[in-house]
Coordinates of C-alpha atoms in Angstrom, one line a residue:
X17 CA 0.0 0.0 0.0
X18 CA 1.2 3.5 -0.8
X19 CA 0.7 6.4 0.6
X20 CA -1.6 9.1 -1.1
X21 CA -1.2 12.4 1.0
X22 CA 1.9 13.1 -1.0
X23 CA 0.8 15.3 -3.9
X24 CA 1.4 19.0 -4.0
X25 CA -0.3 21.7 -5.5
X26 CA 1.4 25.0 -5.7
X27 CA 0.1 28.3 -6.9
X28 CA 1.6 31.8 -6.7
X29 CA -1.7 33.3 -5.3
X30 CA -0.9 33.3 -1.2
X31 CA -3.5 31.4 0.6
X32 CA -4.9 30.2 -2.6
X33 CA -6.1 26.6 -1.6
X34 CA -7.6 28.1 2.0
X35 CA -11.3 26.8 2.6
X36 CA -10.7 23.7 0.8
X37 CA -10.6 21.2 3.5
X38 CA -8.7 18.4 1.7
X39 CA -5.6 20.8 1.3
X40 CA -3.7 22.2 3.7
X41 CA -0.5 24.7 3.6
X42 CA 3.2 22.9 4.0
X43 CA 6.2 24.5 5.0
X44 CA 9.6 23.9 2.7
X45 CA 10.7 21.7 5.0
X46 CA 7.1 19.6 5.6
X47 CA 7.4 19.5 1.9
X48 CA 10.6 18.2 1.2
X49 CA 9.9 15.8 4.0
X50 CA 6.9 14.7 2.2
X51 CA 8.5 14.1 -0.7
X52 CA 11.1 12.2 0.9
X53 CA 8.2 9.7 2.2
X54 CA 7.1 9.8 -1.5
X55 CA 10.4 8.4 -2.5
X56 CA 10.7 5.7 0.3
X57 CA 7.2 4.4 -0.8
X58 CA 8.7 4.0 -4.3
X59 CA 5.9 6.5 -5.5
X60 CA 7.4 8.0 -9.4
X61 CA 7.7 11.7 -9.0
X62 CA 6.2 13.7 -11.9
X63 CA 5.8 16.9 -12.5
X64 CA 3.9 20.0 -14.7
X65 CA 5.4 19.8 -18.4
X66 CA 6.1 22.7 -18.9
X67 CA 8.7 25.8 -19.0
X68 CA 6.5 28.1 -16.9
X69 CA 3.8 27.7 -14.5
X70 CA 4.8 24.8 -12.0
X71 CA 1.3 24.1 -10.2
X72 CA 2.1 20.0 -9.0
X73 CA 4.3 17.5 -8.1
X74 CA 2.5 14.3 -8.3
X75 CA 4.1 11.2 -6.8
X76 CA 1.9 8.1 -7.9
X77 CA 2.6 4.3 -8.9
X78 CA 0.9 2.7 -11.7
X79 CA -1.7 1.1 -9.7
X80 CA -2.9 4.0 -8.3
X81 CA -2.7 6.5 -11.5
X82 CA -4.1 5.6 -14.3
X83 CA -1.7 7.8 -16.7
X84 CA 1.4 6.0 -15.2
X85 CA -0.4 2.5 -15.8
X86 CA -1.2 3.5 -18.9
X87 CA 2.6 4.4 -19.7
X88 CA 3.3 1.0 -18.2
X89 CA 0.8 -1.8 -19.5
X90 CA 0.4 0.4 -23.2
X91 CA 4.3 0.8 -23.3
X92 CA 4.4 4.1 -23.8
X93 CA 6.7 5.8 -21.4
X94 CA 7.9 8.4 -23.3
X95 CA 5.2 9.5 -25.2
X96 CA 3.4 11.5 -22.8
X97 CA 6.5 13.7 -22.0
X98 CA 10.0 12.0 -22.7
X99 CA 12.3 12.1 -19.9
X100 CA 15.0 13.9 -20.5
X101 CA 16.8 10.8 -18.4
X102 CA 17.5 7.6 -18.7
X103 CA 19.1 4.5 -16.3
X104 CA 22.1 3.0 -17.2
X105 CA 23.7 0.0 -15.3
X106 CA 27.5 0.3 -14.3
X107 CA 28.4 -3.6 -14.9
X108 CA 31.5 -3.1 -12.6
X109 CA 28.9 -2.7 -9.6
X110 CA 25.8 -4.7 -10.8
X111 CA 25.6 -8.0 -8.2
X112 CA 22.4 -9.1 -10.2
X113 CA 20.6 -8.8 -7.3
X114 CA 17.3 -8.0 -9.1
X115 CA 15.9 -5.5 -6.3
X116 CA 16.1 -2.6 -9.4
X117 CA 14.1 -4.8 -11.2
X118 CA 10.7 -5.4 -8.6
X119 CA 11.0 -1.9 -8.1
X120 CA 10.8 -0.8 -11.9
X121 CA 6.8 -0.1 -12.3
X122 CA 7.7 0.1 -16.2
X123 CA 9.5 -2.9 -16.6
X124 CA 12.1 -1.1 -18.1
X125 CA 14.6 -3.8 -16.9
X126 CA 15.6 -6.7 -17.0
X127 CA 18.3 -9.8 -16.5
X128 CA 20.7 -10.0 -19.2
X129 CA 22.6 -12.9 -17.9
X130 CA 23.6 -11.5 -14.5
X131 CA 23.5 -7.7 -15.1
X132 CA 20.2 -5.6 -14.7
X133 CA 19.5 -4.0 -18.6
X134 CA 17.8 -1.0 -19.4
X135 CA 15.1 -0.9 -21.7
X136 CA 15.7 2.6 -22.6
X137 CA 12.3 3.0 -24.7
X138 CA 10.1 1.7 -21.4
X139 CA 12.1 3.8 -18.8
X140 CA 10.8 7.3 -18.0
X141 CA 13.9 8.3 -15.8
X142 CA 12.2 7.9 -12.7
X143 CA 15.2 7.3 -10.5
X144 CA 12.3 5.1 -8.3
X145 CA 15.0 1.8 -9.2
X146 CA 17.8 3.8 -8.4
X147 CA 17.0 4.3 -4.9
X148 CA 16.7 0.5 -4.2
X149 CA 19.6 -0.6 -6.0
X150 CA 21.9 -1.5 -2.9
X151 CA 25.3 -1.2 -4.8
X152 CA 25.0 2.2 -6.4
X153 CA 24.8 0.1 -9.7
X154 CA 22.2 2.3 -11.4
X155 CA 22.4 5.9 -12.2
X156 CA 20.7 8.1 -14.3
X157 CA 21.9 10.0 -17.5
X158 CA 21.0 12.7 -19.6
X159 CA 19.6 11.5 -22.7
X160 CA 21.3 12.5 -26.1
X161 CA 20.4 16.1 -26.7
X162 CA 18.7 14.7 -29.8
X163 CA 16.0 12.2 -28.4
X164 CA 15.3 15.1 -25.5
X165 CA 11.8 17.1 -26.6
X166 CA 11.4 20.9 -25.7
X167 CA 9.7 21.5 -23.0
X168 CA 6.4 23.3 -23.8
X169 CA 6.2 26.5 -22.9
X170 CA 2.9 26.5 -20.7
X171 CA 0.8 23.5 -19.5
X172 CA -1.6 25.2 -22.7
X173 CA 1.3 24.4 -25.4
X174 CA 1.7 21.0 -23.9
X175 CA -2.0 20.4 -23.9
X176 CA -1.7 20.7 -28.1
X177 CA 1.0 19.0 -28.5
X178 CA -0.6 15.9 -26.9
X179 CA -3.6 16.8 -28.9
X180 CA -1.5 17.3 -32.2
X181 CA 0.0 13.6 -31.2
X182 CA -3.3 12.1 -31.6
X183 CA -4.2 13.9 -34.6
X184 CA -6.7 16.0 -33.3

C-alpha cells in the first residue's frame, strides 16, 4: 500500500487553496519531507510539463494512477512527455541482485545474464529503481540532446501537443 497524501499543489496566489478542507499549507521543509516519504514508498515523482507555470508534483505508482499504468501496461513511457533521463547499469557494480528490477513499475529492466538491462524506450527516468539498487549500480543520464523534446512552454502548449500527437 502506498501512501496518497503526498501530492502538492502549488500556486503563486498566497493562501490560494484556503477553505478547501482536503488541502492544507506545508512549509519547505514539511514539503521536502513529504517528498522524501514519497520516495521511500517508491511512488514515481512527476511533474507539470512545462517551462513556466509549475502548479504539482504528483508522486503516484501505476496502480494508483491511471496515466502511469497506462505508460506501463500500453508501453508508452515516453510519449506523454519524454524524460530527458534515462538508467544505465554500471556492470563493474551490478551483483544481479534483481531489487532494481521489482522496483521498476515500467518494466524497463531486466536480467541479461547477471547484469540488470535498461530498456531505454520503457524507462521514464524515474530514478524510483535507483534508490533501491543497494550497490549504487544504477544511475541516471542525460539523454542525447537529440532524443530530448522541448519543453512546452505553458501547460496550454503541452496540452496541443498531446492533442496534435493524436491527430486532433
Amino acid at each position: 500500500l502506498h501512501p496518497v497524501d503526498v501530492c502538492l499543489a502549488m500556486d503563486s496566489q498566497p493562501n490560494s487553496f484556503d477553505g478547501l478542507p482536503e488541502w492544507r499549507a506545508l512549509s519547505r521543509d514539511e514539503a521536502i519531507a513529504t517528498l522524501r516519504r514519497a520516495s521511500e514508498a517508491g511512488l514515481v515523482h512527476t511533474v507539470t510539463n512545462s517551462e513556466e507555470g509549475v502548479t504539482y508534483i504528483c508522486n503516484c505508482c501505476t496502480c494508483g494512477c491511471g496515466l502511469l499504468r497506462s505508460m506501463a501496461e500500453l508501453g508508452i513511457a515516453n510519449v506523454v512527455a519524454r524524460s530527458p533521463f534515462v538508467n544505465r547499469v554500471d556492470e563493474d557494480l551490478c551483483t544481479g541482485c534483481e531489487d532494481c528490477i521489482d522496483a521498476c513499475q515500467f518494466d524497463a529492466l531486466s536480467m541479461e545474464g547477471t547484469l540488470a538491462e535498461v530498456d531505454q524506450e520503457r524507462c521514464v527516468g524515474c530514478g524510483v529503481c535507483v534508490f533501491r539498487c543497494a550497490t549504487d549500480a544504477l544511475v541516471l543520464v542525460r539523454r542525447p540532446l537529440e532524443e530530448v523534446k522541448p519543453i512546452p512552454a505553458t501547460p496550454a502548449d503541452w496540452a496541443r501537443q498531446r492533442l496534435a500527437a493524436r491527430g486532433l
